[in-house]
Amino acid sequence: MTDPALYPCFLGPYGENDGLLEKLVVEFLRDHVFWRRNVHPEDPPAIPTSATLRPDFQAFEARLRRELHALSAALKRSVPFHSPRYLGHMVSDLALPGLVAQVLALPYNPNNVTEEAGPVTIDLEIRAGLQLAHMLGYGVDTSRADCAFGHLTSGGTVANYQALRLALALKAFPLALRAADFHDPALPEDDYAAFNLHPQAAIALLQRARDAVAALAPEERRQWQQRIESQRIEHLGQVEFFARHRQIAPPVVLAPLTAHYSWSKGMKLLGLGREQLLQVPERGMRMDAQALVAQLEQLQRERRSVLLAVAVLGTTEFGTIDPIHAVVAARERFSAQGLGFAVHVDAAWGGYLASLLRQQDGGLRPLAELRREFTTFPSETTHAAIAAIGQCDSVTVDPHKLGFLPYGAGAFICRDQRAMGLLSESADYVFAEEGVDDYFRRYRQLGRYIPEGSKSGAAAAAVYVTHRVMPLDAAHFGRMVAATIRSTERFIDHARHMSETTAARVHACVPFAPDSNLVCLALNPVGNRDVAVANAFVRRLYESLRIHHGRSVQEQEFYASMTSLHAQAVGAEDMADLLARLDLDPATLRAGHDGADRLFILRHTLMNPFLLDDQNGIDYIARYFDYLQRRCGQLLDEGTSP
Ligand SMILES: *Cc1c(COP(=O)(O)O)cnc(C)c1O
């Protein structure tokens, strides 16, 4: 059933709220024009009122119209993300508040690189960071030195780069202090220990260094700043830095096998190299916490260092959630033994799930209460994982994914903003005194801290306004998320039903319980035991579900995506179990055997809030399964040879 609270939240599959959108866009466009005229109302119009009568003006307009018509026509071949028939990737209709706020802000063209270029929207960006931080369970009292901080990025990829950058800056800083002969009882006696502090201990040390330097006379202060700065990894570069600290090797990053490829990109970009990205094995599509501990023990024996352990909240391919709480526990245990590292949550996809678990007062909703609302969501692990985000060092979350906002909006959030100064372009800001009331003043020079330079203030306005209209708790934004979870649970019911009704022709099953609103479907024609044949069947099915260049949107019934399962990620036991459920012969799943080293499955993102349209008595998920069954029948009638 569609939650009526969601009726005004979107333009809608049928453009139902066109009146509201049009009214708001026109109203605020006029308001913008009014503002232009009133900056200095005495200035006369620069473009003559008769300009529109000129032939070259008219020719220009004609050309403009022609190109806009061509663009508009071409865009009709876009993917209909807004449609309840779209069950493909991580995108759906846009939240109306974000769309309007973005359109409203665009003609002002704010640039959030500094307050000089985006005096209004830069504060909105800092506030949007705090809104997200609050949803994730971080402290957001800006009068405290250890307040959280977050900023927007072009997407999750760049937010992940920022996580690497910040973790490296903080990890390497104590070594710069040592090399500069800075003395403090909290600074370890050897390089390895100094490089492997708990991130909170490293921040405390940074704070002590700041306080000590701030207490000096101006000339001496400048000398110390320069002395420390000249030893920092950001100044020396990794080659020289690690050459000077022979006791330590470049650190590794631990990420689960199914982590997003932005981690590999980030390792290359930072110059750490992909070889330093270690894959943590998985079990049942989630990071295997025991395997993580085993890897850490091995690294500890080899006296290696760990920059970051990445836990994923909503994997891109499967929507599964890593046991974040177990990763935090591992950080505590190993940090106590001298192998400290930061924990980053890559919640680019699943971050907004936290809104469903958040009470209006900021507390976490108990598992039992949530279970009364849903059938199986959230699993105990999911609940514990989301509860543990507050203890992680940083998070990536994408407003342009489950936040239903326009592209160009990812976010990086860190738990304790004191380390951010290390990313600053100017050394002065590393040691700038961290007064309690200058939080906003400091971050209004945003360009100093972020990987990007000029960036959209309109995107920040869209994120902020959406979070204001729909606060990030269960009673507001969480209702959109709840709708997606209900759809997922309905999907699982239908999948079960399909497996019964098509038992004579196709085996169908949900290969593993989903943690979020991303759900897969595995299929195999009855009688077939060969993985390669099952894969060919699923790929042919996918042909009618994927985006085809040139096929019109009216021709296509439904959209879904496809992915594949590796035994490595599923775990040997679970894979054997899945193959048995599909009546596939495990011997046919062979590594290196031309596409048969993995199992192809259909993948669905159930983000659209209007999948269960009770008003018209339509269940789009049921229709999708009807369609699938029909297509399966057709394909089987045509023959299934690969
Ligand atoms: C989508 C995604 C990313 C990358 O985000 P972009 O916004 O596409 O740059 C990173 N990690 C995960 C888990 C993702 O789902």
XYZ file of C-alpha atoms and ligand atoms in Angstrom:
657
model
C 0.000 0.000 0.000
C 1.335 3.447 -0.842
C 1.841 5.636 2.206
C -0.306 8.750 1.548
C 2.427 10.825 3.194
C 4.441 10.205 0.016
C 1.865 11.689 -2.369
C 3.387 15.210 -2.384
C 7.007 14.057 -2.301
C 7.555 13.433 -6.036
C 6.507 14.712 -9.424
C 5.051 11.211 -9.660
C 5.072 8.387 -12.228
C 2.267 10.074 -14.194
C 3.487 13.606 -13.525
C 0.587 13.832 -11.070
C 2.115 16.779 -9.200
C 2.846 18.803 -12.336
C 0.673 21.648 -11.040
C 2.650 21.919 -7.824
C 6.019 21.713 -9.552
C 5.081 24.232 -12.240
C 3.635 26.650 -9.713
C 6.759 26.522 -7.575
C 9.219 26.781 -10.465
C 7.412 29.756 -11.995
C 6.895 31.414 -8.614
C 10.548 31.235 -7.703
C 11.808 32.094 -11.156
C 9.740 35.276 -10.945
C 11.090 35.822 -7.495
C 14.624 35.569 -8.877
C 13.878 38.142 -11.591
C 12.391 40.398 -8.936
C 15.649 40.106 -7.003
C 17.740 41.019 -10.078
C 15.689 44.127 -10.673
C 15.921 45.167 -7.081
C 19.675 44.965 -6.620
C 19.781 48.496 -8.013
C 16.323 49.320 -9.303
C 17.591 52.634 -10.635
C 19.828 50.879 -13.193
C 17.941 50.781 -16.501
C 17.638 47.560 -18.543
C 20.887 46.898 -20.451
C 19.184 44.863 -23.153
C 16.837 47.222 -25.012
C 13.162 46.418 -24.782
C 13.100 46.436 -28.576
C 15.818 43.780 -28.804
C 13.286 41.016 -29.424
C 12.269 42.760 -32.639
C 15.729 42.438 -34.158
C 16.116 39.803 -36.864
C 19.326 38.457 -35.303
C 17.546 38.117 -31.948
C 14.770 36.188 -33.628
C 17.230 34.058 -35.554
C 18.995 33.292 -32.277
C 15.743 32.306 -30.618
C 14.839 30.124 -33.575
C 18.187 28.359 -33.342
C 17.820 27.971 -29.612
C 14.346 26.504 -29.979
C 15.500 24.116 -32.654
C 18.294 22.812 -30.467
C 16.097 22.616 -27.391
C 13.493 20.655 -29.326
C 16.227 18.338 -30.532
C 17.528 17.933 -26.979
C 14.078 17.380 -25.562
C 13.323 14.817 -28.254
C 16.602 13.026 -27.649
C 15.978 12.953 -23.907
C 12.777 11.013 -24.532
C 15.123 8.079 -25.027
C 16.287 8.500 -21.428
C 15.746 5.746 -18.950
C 12.344 6.242 -17.277
C 13.740 6.148 -13.754
C 10.461 7.547 -12.424
C 8.402 4.618 -13.672
C 7.259 1.834 -11.346
C 8.313 -0.434 -14.198
C 11.910 0.570 -13.585
C 13.498 -1.917 -11.162
C 17.053 -1.597 -12.425
C 19.766 0.484 -10.842
C 20.028 2.682 -7.764
C 17.908 5.551 -8.960
C 14.269 6.506 -9.017
C 12.091 9.600 -9.161
C 13.508 12.797 -7.661
C 12.243 14.117 -4.358
C 10.220 17.187 -5.286
C 11.760 19.483 -2.639
C 15.243 18.761 -3.969
C 14.243 19.270 -7.572
C 12.552 22.595 -6.854
C 15.341 23.835 -4.586
C 17.907 22.971 -7.243
C 15.974 24.775 -9.996
C 15.337 27.708 -7.668
C 19.018 28.074 -6.803
C 20.474 27.556 -10.303
C 20.008 31.091 -11.670
C 21.854 32.462 -8.626
C 24.749 30.198 -9.666
C 26.294 29.842 -6.217
C 29.761 28.271 -6.031
C 30.477 26.450 -2.805
C 34.238 26.709 -3.102
C 34.226 29.650 -0.663
C 31.794 31.962 1.028
C 32.796 34.732 -1.367
C 31.204 32.760 -4.203
C 28.388 31.032 -2.371
C 27.632 33.062 0.752
C 24.248 31.442 1.300
C 24.621 27.926 -0.008
C 27.951 27.247 1.682
C 26.245 27.344 5.073
C 23.551 25.071 3.687
C 26.237 22.597 2.691
C 27.797 22.628 6.159
C 24.328 22.180 7.641
C 23.521 19.362 5.214
C 26.701 17.676 6.453
C 25.438 18.020 10.022
C 21.994 16.692 9.061
C 23.594 13.577 7.597
C 25.982 13.261 10.549
C 23.033 13.336 12.938
C 21.218 10.634 10.969
C 24.334 8.481 11.154
C 24.643 8.855 14.920
C 27.468 11.396 15.213
C 27.612 14.286 17.650
C 26.586 17.525 15.937
C 27.042 20.121 18.653
C 29.128 22.675 16.761
C 30.220 24.311 20.021
C 32.247 21.177 20.797
C 35.726 20.749 19.357
C 34.999 17.115 18.462
C 31.829 17.891 16.513
C 31.251 15.895 13.335
C 31.737 17.525 9.955
C 30.509 16.684 6.495
C 30.603 18.171 3.039
C 29.181 17.282 -0.322
C 31.119 15.818 -3.220
C 30.281 15.032 -6.809
C 29.488 11.508 -5.651
C 30.451 8.553 -3.521
C 33.640 7.996 -5.487
C 35.140 11.337 -4.486
C 33.832 10.953 -0.931
C 35.768 7.681 -0.736
C 38.905 9.483 -1.960
C 38.399 11.993 0.808
C 38.211 9.168 3.354
C 41.569 7.851 2.152
C 43.110 11.304 2.168
C 41.930 12.151 5.672
C 42.933 8.790 7.137
C 46.416 9.054 5.628
C 46.907 12.643 6.793
C 45.962 11.711 10.349
C 47.943 8.474 10.417
C 51.132 10.096 9.144
C 50.948 13.220 11.304
C 52.470 11.722 14.490
C 55.526 10.719 12.425
C 55.944 14.312 11.315
C 55.872 15.334 14.974
C 58.556 12.784 15.757
C 60.726 13.811 12.836
C 60.398 17.451 13.907
C 61.581 16.489 17.423
C 58.349 17.568 18.958
C 58.123 16.226 22.478
C 54.952 15.074 24.135
C 54.327 12.226 26.564
C 51.530 10.977 24.305
C 53.842 10.680 21.304
C 55.163 7.095 21.023
C 58.862 6.383 21.172
C 59.128 4.622 17.841
C 57.817 5.220 14.337
C 55.780 2.046 14.073
C 53.816 2.795 17.226
C 53.359 6.433 16.208
C 52.047 5.381 12.799
C 49.595 2.904 14.277
C 47.739 4.874 16.898
C 43.995 4.593 17.330
C 42.530 7.443 15.208
C 41.071 9.038 18.333
C 44.507 8.942 19.987
C 46.039 10.521 16.884
C 43.432 13.291 17.015
C 44.127 13.845 20.707
C 47.827 14.125 19.898
C 47.104 16.583 17.099
C 45.101 18.639 19.569
C 47.981 18.625 22.066
C 50.440 19.713 19.385
C 48.090 22.490 18.377
C 47.683 23.658 21.952
C 51.436 23.550 22.562
C 52.236 25.492 19.413
C 49.483 28.011 20.092
C 50.994 28.755 23.509
C 54.309 29.881 21.977
C 55.399 33.390 21.143
C 54.608 34.340 17.517
C 58.108 33.911 16.093
C 58.700 30.577 17.797
C 55.229 29.453 16.834
C 55.964 30.106 13.167
C 59.221 28.167 13.390
C 57.544 25.135 14.927
C 54.750 25.210 12.395
C 57.293 25.199 9.578
C 59.367 22.531 11.194
C 56.423 20.151 11.562
C 54.964 21.054 8.186
C 58.242 20.236 6.446
C 58.057 16.674 7.798
C 54.471 15.934 6.815
C 53.660 13.315 4.195
C 51.666 15.938 2.276
C 54.813 18.038 2.021
C 57.394 15.333 1.343
C 55.356 12.999 -0.809
C 55.079 9.311 -0.088
C 58.411 8.318 -1.644
C 60.464 10.641 0.511
C 58.267 10.188 3.586
C 58.577 6.410 3.640
C 62.279 6.651 2.767
C 62.775 8.698 5.927
C 60.750 6.282 8.043
C 62.302 2.970 7.138
C 60.593 1.144 9.965
C 57.248 1.383 8.260
C 55.926 0.352 4.876
C 53.070 2.019 3.013
C 49.841 0.964 4.768
C 47.176 -1.323 3.373
C 43.460 -0.756 3.039
C 41.121 -3.625 3.866
C 37.859 -3.770 1.959
C 35.414 -6.583 1.320
C 35.626 -8.528 -1.904
C 32.523 -6.873 -3.331
C 33.595 -3.309 -2.471
C 32.931 -0.635 -5.074
C 35.665 -0.079 -7.655
C 36.123 3.493 -6.462
C 38.406 1.979 -3.786
C 40.729 0.638 -6.427
C 40.622 4.010 -8.196
C 41.354 5.789 -4.932
C 44.358 3.610 -4.150
C 45.812 4.462 -7.545
C 45.021 8.143 -7.241
C 46.634 8.415 -3.814
C 49.701 6.624 -5.067
C 49.274 3.839 -2.525
C 48.790 1.365 -5.345
C 46.171 -1.267 -5.868
C 48.421 -3.913 -4.402
C 47.889 -2.281 -1.016
C 44.119 -2.850 -1.310
C 43.524 -6.170 0.430
C 40.274 -7.977 -0.132
C 38.526 -9.297 2.927
C 36.750 -12.596 2.201
C 32.994 -12.738 2.505
C 30.446 -15.184 3.776
C 26.892 -15.013 2.566
C 27.718 -11.814 0.646
C 28.847 -9.947 3.763
C 32.329 -9.292 5.066
C 33.553 -12.257 7.069
C 34.544 -10.702 10.400
C 36.601 -13.737 11.390
C 38.548 -13.530 8.155
C 39.151 -9.831 8.844
C 40.579 -10.665 12.253
C 42.786 -13.361 10.708
C 44.083 -10.868 8.151
C 44.801 -8.320 10.880
C 46.681 -10.929 12.899
C 48.784 -11.741 9.874
C 49.501 -8.049 9.201
C 50.400 -7.602 12.832
C 52.871 -10.495 12.662
C 54.432 -8.932 9.574
C 54.533 -5.526 11.276
C 52.542 -3.998 8.445
C 50.175 -1.064 8.959
C 46.522 -0.587 8.100
C 45.274 2.766 6.904
C 41.610 1.982 6.771
C 39.171 -0.875 7.111
C 36.178 -0.277 4.860
C 32.805 -1.707 5.818
C 30.046 -1.430 3.244
C 26.517 -0.439 4.175
C 24.621 -1.607 1.116
C 26.908 -3.152 -1.480
C 26.447 -1.776 -4.963
C 25.717 -5.132 -6.535
C 23.763 -6.887 -3.794
C 22.630 -4.307 -1.235
C 24.132 -6.380 1.550
C 25.428 -4.857 4.776
C 28.742 -5.697 6.399
C 28.922 -6.300 10.167
C 30.142 -2.767 10.917
C 29.984 -3.471 14.660
C 32.440 -6.354 14.222
C 34.832 -4.122 12.261
C 34.658 -1.529 15.053
C 35.331 -4.251 17.624
C 38.362 -5.368 15.591
C 39.655 -1.790 15.498
C 39.366 -1.525 19.292
C 41.093 -4.859 19.841
C 43.959 -4.309 17.415
C 44.455 -0.652 18.308
C 44.952 -1.730 21.910
C 47.694 -4.044 20.632
C 49.438 -1.317 18.666
C 47.793 -1.807 15.272
C 45.471 1.154 15.085
C 43.492 2.012 11.952
C 40.467 4.009 10.905
C 37.104 2.480 10.047
C 35.236 3.959 7.123
C 31.669 3.040 6.216
C 30.969 3.108 2.514
C 27.268 3.833 2.791
C 27.019 5.474 -0.635
C 24.028 3.277 -1.312
C 22.570 2.379 2.074
C 23.311 5.438 4.221
C 19.762 6.731 4.166
C 18.505 3.415 5.567
C 19.634 4.902 8.863
C 16.774 7.420 8.657
C 14.323 4.562 9.158
C 16.109 3.570 12.364
C 16.351 7.079 13.754
C 13.769 8.453 16.190
C 12.823 12.112 16.070
C 14.786 12.738 19.258
C 17.899 11.247 17.667
C 17.738 7.882 19.468
C 17.892 4.575 17.682
C 14.622 2.663 17.246
C 14.708 -0.731 18.952
C 14.828 -3.810 16.774
C 11.550 -5.192 18.173
C 9.672 -2.023 17.211
C 10.966 -2.178 13.639
C 10.150 -5.861 13.370
C 6.497 -5.122 14.112
C 6.468 -2.934 11.008
C 8.198 -5.346 8.635
C 8.439 -9.083 8.132
C 12.171 -9.659 8.346
C 13.754 -6.192 8.165
C 16.060 -5.294 9.717
C 18.128 -8.354 10.428
C 19.868 -8.324 13.791
C 23.165 -7.724 11.991
C 21.744 -4.829 9.988
C 20.406 -3.212 13.137
C 23.687 -3.684 15.000
C 25.659 -2.462 11.962
C 23.685 0.776 11.685
C 23.877 1.277 15.450
C 27.684 1.059 15.214
C 28.157 3.767 12.540
C 28.477 6.351 15.303
C 31.759 4.725 16.359
C 33.280 4.720 12.876
C 35.680 7.424 11.810
C 34.026 8.462 8.577
C 31.173 7.667 6.213
C 30.350 8.077 2.538
C 26.687 8.598 1.739
C 25.124 9.550 -1.578
C 22.146 11.894 -1.531
C 21.899 11.188 -5.268
C 21.183 7.520 -4.616
C 18.791 6.563 -1.814
C 18.398 10.270 -1.012
C 16.263 10.651 -4.176
C 18.195 13.795 -5.153
C 19.630 14.990 -8.464
C 23.115 13.878 -9.494
C 26.161 15.689 -8.345
C 25.431 15.013 -4.671
C 27.582 12.610 -2.702
C 28.751 13.299 0.833
C 31.732 12.670 3.055
C 31.118 12.775 6.796
C 33.681 12.429 9.573
C 33.007 11.823 13.219
C 35.481 14.303 14.682
C 36.232 17.400 12.648
C 39.540 18.171 14.330
C 41.515 16.140 11.793
C 40.084 18.122 8.865
C 42.669 20.869 9.337
C 45.294 18.389 8.134
C 43.698 18.452 4.689
C 43.874 22.190 4.463
C 45.886 23.593 1.587
C 47.482 26.181 3.784
C 49.694 25.088 6.650
C 48.338 27.878 8.804
C 45.054 26.068 9.080
C 46.623 22.946 10.491
C 47.476 25.000 13.520
C 44.701 27.527 13.361
C 43.291 27.738 16.829
C 40.150 25.700 16.999
C 37.894 28.089 18.836
C 34.513 26.731 19.726
C 32.397 29.256 17.916
C 34.220 29.389 14.604
C 32.955 26.101 13.153
C 31.014 27.761 10.367
C 33.622 30.446 9.814
C 36.328 27.849 9.244
C 34.361 25.697 6.829
C 33.115 28.631 4.805
C 36.530 28.323 3.158
C 35.415 24.886 2.018
C 37.710 24.747 -0.994
C 40.675 24.395 1.364
C 39.490 21.054 2.678
C 37.828 19.240 -0.199
C 39.244 17.360 -3.171
C 37.240 19.487 -5.579
C 37.404 23.208 -6.234
C 34.419 25.077 -7.626
C 31.250 23.175 -7.039
C 27.511 23.511 -7.205
C 25.832 25.484 -4.446
C 22.484 24.595 -6.001
C 23.152 20.914 -5.257
C 23.814 21.806 -1.615
C 20.566 23.768 -1.474
C 18.709 20.742 -2.851
C 20.130 18.419 -0.208
C 19.567 20.820 2.668
C 15.997 21.755 1.745
C 15.019 18.122 1.225
C 16.334 17.217 4.666
C 14.420 20.140 6.155
C 11.129 19.223 4.501
C 11.696 15.553 5.212
C 13.875 15.323 8.336
C 16.090 12.254 8.418
C 14.087 10.219 10.908
C 11.544 7.420 10.774
C 8.556 9.770 10.888
C 9.640 11.713 7.797
C 12.329 10.691 5.326
C 12.262 7.192 6.781
C 8.766 6.714 5.355
C 10.203 6.739 1.839
C 12.765 4.174 2.902
C 10.046 2.119 4.605
C 8.121 1.987 1.324
C 11.157 0.533 -0.410
C 11.532 -2.124 2.291
C 7.863 -3.089 2.017
C 8.337 -3.459 -1.733
C 11.317 -5.726 -1.133
C 9.345 -7.918 1.225
C 6.542 -8.095 -1.329
C 9.073 -9.016 -3.987
C 10.262 -11.942 -1.882
C 6.667 -13.173 -1.467
C 6.145 -13.018 -5.220
C 9.424 -14.804 -5.853
C 8.307 -17.612 -3.562
C 5.000 -17.750 -5.377
C 6.722 -17.867 -8.750
C 8.941 -20.724 -7.662
C 5.781 -22.695 -6.841
C 3.764 -21.820 -9.928
C 6.622 -22.363 -12.366
C 8.065 -25.381 -10.570
C 7.434 -27.519 -13.638
C 9.433 -25.287 -15.982
C 11.853 -22.981 -14.099
C 13.536 -23.037 -10.725
C 13.420 -19.552 -9.253
C 14.686 -18.282 -5.922
C 16.003 -15.244 -4.088
C 19.637 -16.330 -3.732
C 20.279 -14.684 -0.362
C 18.179 -12.666 2.044
C 18.505 -8.969 1.155
C 19.513 -6.453 3.812
C 18.012 -3.481 2.049
C 15.838 -2.774 -0.956
C 18.094 -4.427 -3.488
C 16.990 -7.952 -4.244
C 18.216 -10.576 -6.699
C 16.547 -13.492 -8.416
C 18.287 -16.665 -9.556
C 16.725 -18.798 -12.301
C 17.369 -22.107 -13.986
C 15.229 -24.055 -16.465
C 13.970 -27.334 -15.027
C 15.970 -30.273 -16.306
C 19.131 -28.277 -16.852
C 22.053 -28.984 -14.538
C 24.738 -26.956 -16.305
C 25.682 -23.524 -14.907
C 26.678 -22.305 -18.387
C 23.182 -23.117 -19.714
C 21.494 -21.408 -16.747
C 23.693 -18.349 -17.326
C 22.789 -18.223 -20.999
C 19.127 -18.416 -20.046
C 19.381 -15.534 -17.554
C 21.347 -13.443 -20.045
C 18.663 -13.923 -22.684
C 16.014 -13.004 -20.158
C 18.007 -9.913 -19.300
C 18.046 -8.907 -22.972
C 14.382 -7.963 -22.636
C 14.946 -6.172 -19.305
C 17.958 -4.061 -20.096
C 18.269 -0.650 -21.682
C 18.674 -0.940 -25.432
C 19.975 1.911 -27.456
C 17.240 2.723 -29.920
C 14.411 0.734 -28.325
C 11.552 3.019 -27.391
C 10.419 3.204 -23.798
C 6.896 2.236 -24.829
C 8.101 -1.069 -26.225
C 9.792 -2.106 -23.039
C 7.666 -3.738 -20.368
C 10.047 -3.662 -17.418
C 13.609 -2.755 -16.525
C 15.902 -4.799 -14.322
C 19.650 -5.242 -14.081
C 21.909 -8.258 -13.961
C 24.865 -9.256 -11.848
C 26.816 -12.385 -11.070
C 27.698 -14.381 -7.988
C 31.209 -15.658 -7.405
C 31.712 -18.577 -5.079
C 34.417 -16.423 -3.468
C 31.879 -13.825 -2.342
C 29.020 -16.160 -1.536
C 31.129 -18.650 0.371
C 31.519 -22.296 -0.639
C 28.723 -23.580 1.585
C 26.150 -20.991 0.596
C 27.048 -21.428 -3.060
C 26.590 -25.191 -2.860
C 23.265 -24.629 -1.164
C 22.130 -22.171 -3.828
C 23.152 -24.467 -6.675
C 21.212 -27.268 -4.997
C 18.117 -25.081 -4.748
C 18.399 -24.419 -8.482
C 19.176 -28.086 -9.208
C 22.516 -27.125 -10.770
C 25.502 -29.443 -10.777
C 28.315 -27.820 -8.715
C 30.892 -29.517 -10.937
C 29.766 -27.264 -13.803
C 30.734 -24.129 -11.855
C 34.363 -24.088 -12.847
C 36.910 -21.372 -12.395
C 38.243 -20.118 -15.696
C 35.564 -21.993 -17.597
C 34.324 -19.390 -20.042
C 31.754 -17.447 -18.019
C 30.772 -20.471 -15.943
C 32.977 -19.531 -13.009
C 30.043 -17.566 -11.631
C 26.288 -17.580 -11.638
C 24.370 -14.845 -13.447
C 21.314 -13.547 -11.647
C 18.789 -10.746 -12.109
C 19.215 -7.737 -9.839
C 16.465 -5.319 -8.800
C 16.549 -2.024 -6.963
C 13.107 -1.380 -5.497
C 13.412 2.336 -4.903
C 10.229 3.554 -6.531
C 7.749 4.490 -3.792
C 4.750 3.697 -6.013
C 5.333 0.035 -6.790
C 2.279 -1.008 -4.827
C -0.413 1.206 -6.299
C -3.482 0.456 -4.228
C -5.417 3.348 -5.731
C -5.633 1.508 -9.026
C -5.282 -1.919 -7.503
C -1.996 -2.456 -9.312
C 0.954 -4.266 -7.855
C 3.817 -3.587 -10.255
C 5.909 -6.254 -8.622
C 3.209 -8.852 -9.321
C 3.072 -7.598 -12.898
C 6.803 -7.873 -13.185
C 6.655 -11.492 -12.083
C 3.825 -12.177 -14.556
C 6.021 -10.720 -17.265
C 9.043 -12.737 -16.152
C 7.035 -15.936 -16.193
C 5.768 -15.169 -19.673
C 9.276 -14.410 -20.936
C 10.656 -17.546 -19.317
C 7.958 -19.583 -21.047
C 8.723 -17.963 -24.411
C 12.441 -18.550 -24.053
C 11.927 -22.164 -23.081
C 9.629 -22.672 -26.062
C 12.359 -21.216 -28.272
C 14.960 -23.586 -26.801
C 17.628 -22.842 -24.218
C 20.935 -23.853 -25.711
C 23.643 -21.360 -24.755
C 27.611 4.046 -5.906
C 28.619 3.643 -4.942
C 29.861 4.296 -4.877
C 30.261 5.378 -5.848
O 29.400 6.451 -5.788
P 29.240 7.467 -7.036
O 28.232 8.408 -6.508
O 28.770 6.647 -8.193
O 30.559 8.090 -7.274
C 30.749 3.906 -3.910
N 30.445 2.920 -3.055
C 29.256 2.262 -3.080
C 28.984 1.192 -2.082
C 28.308 2.598 -4.042
O 27.139 1.951 -4.064
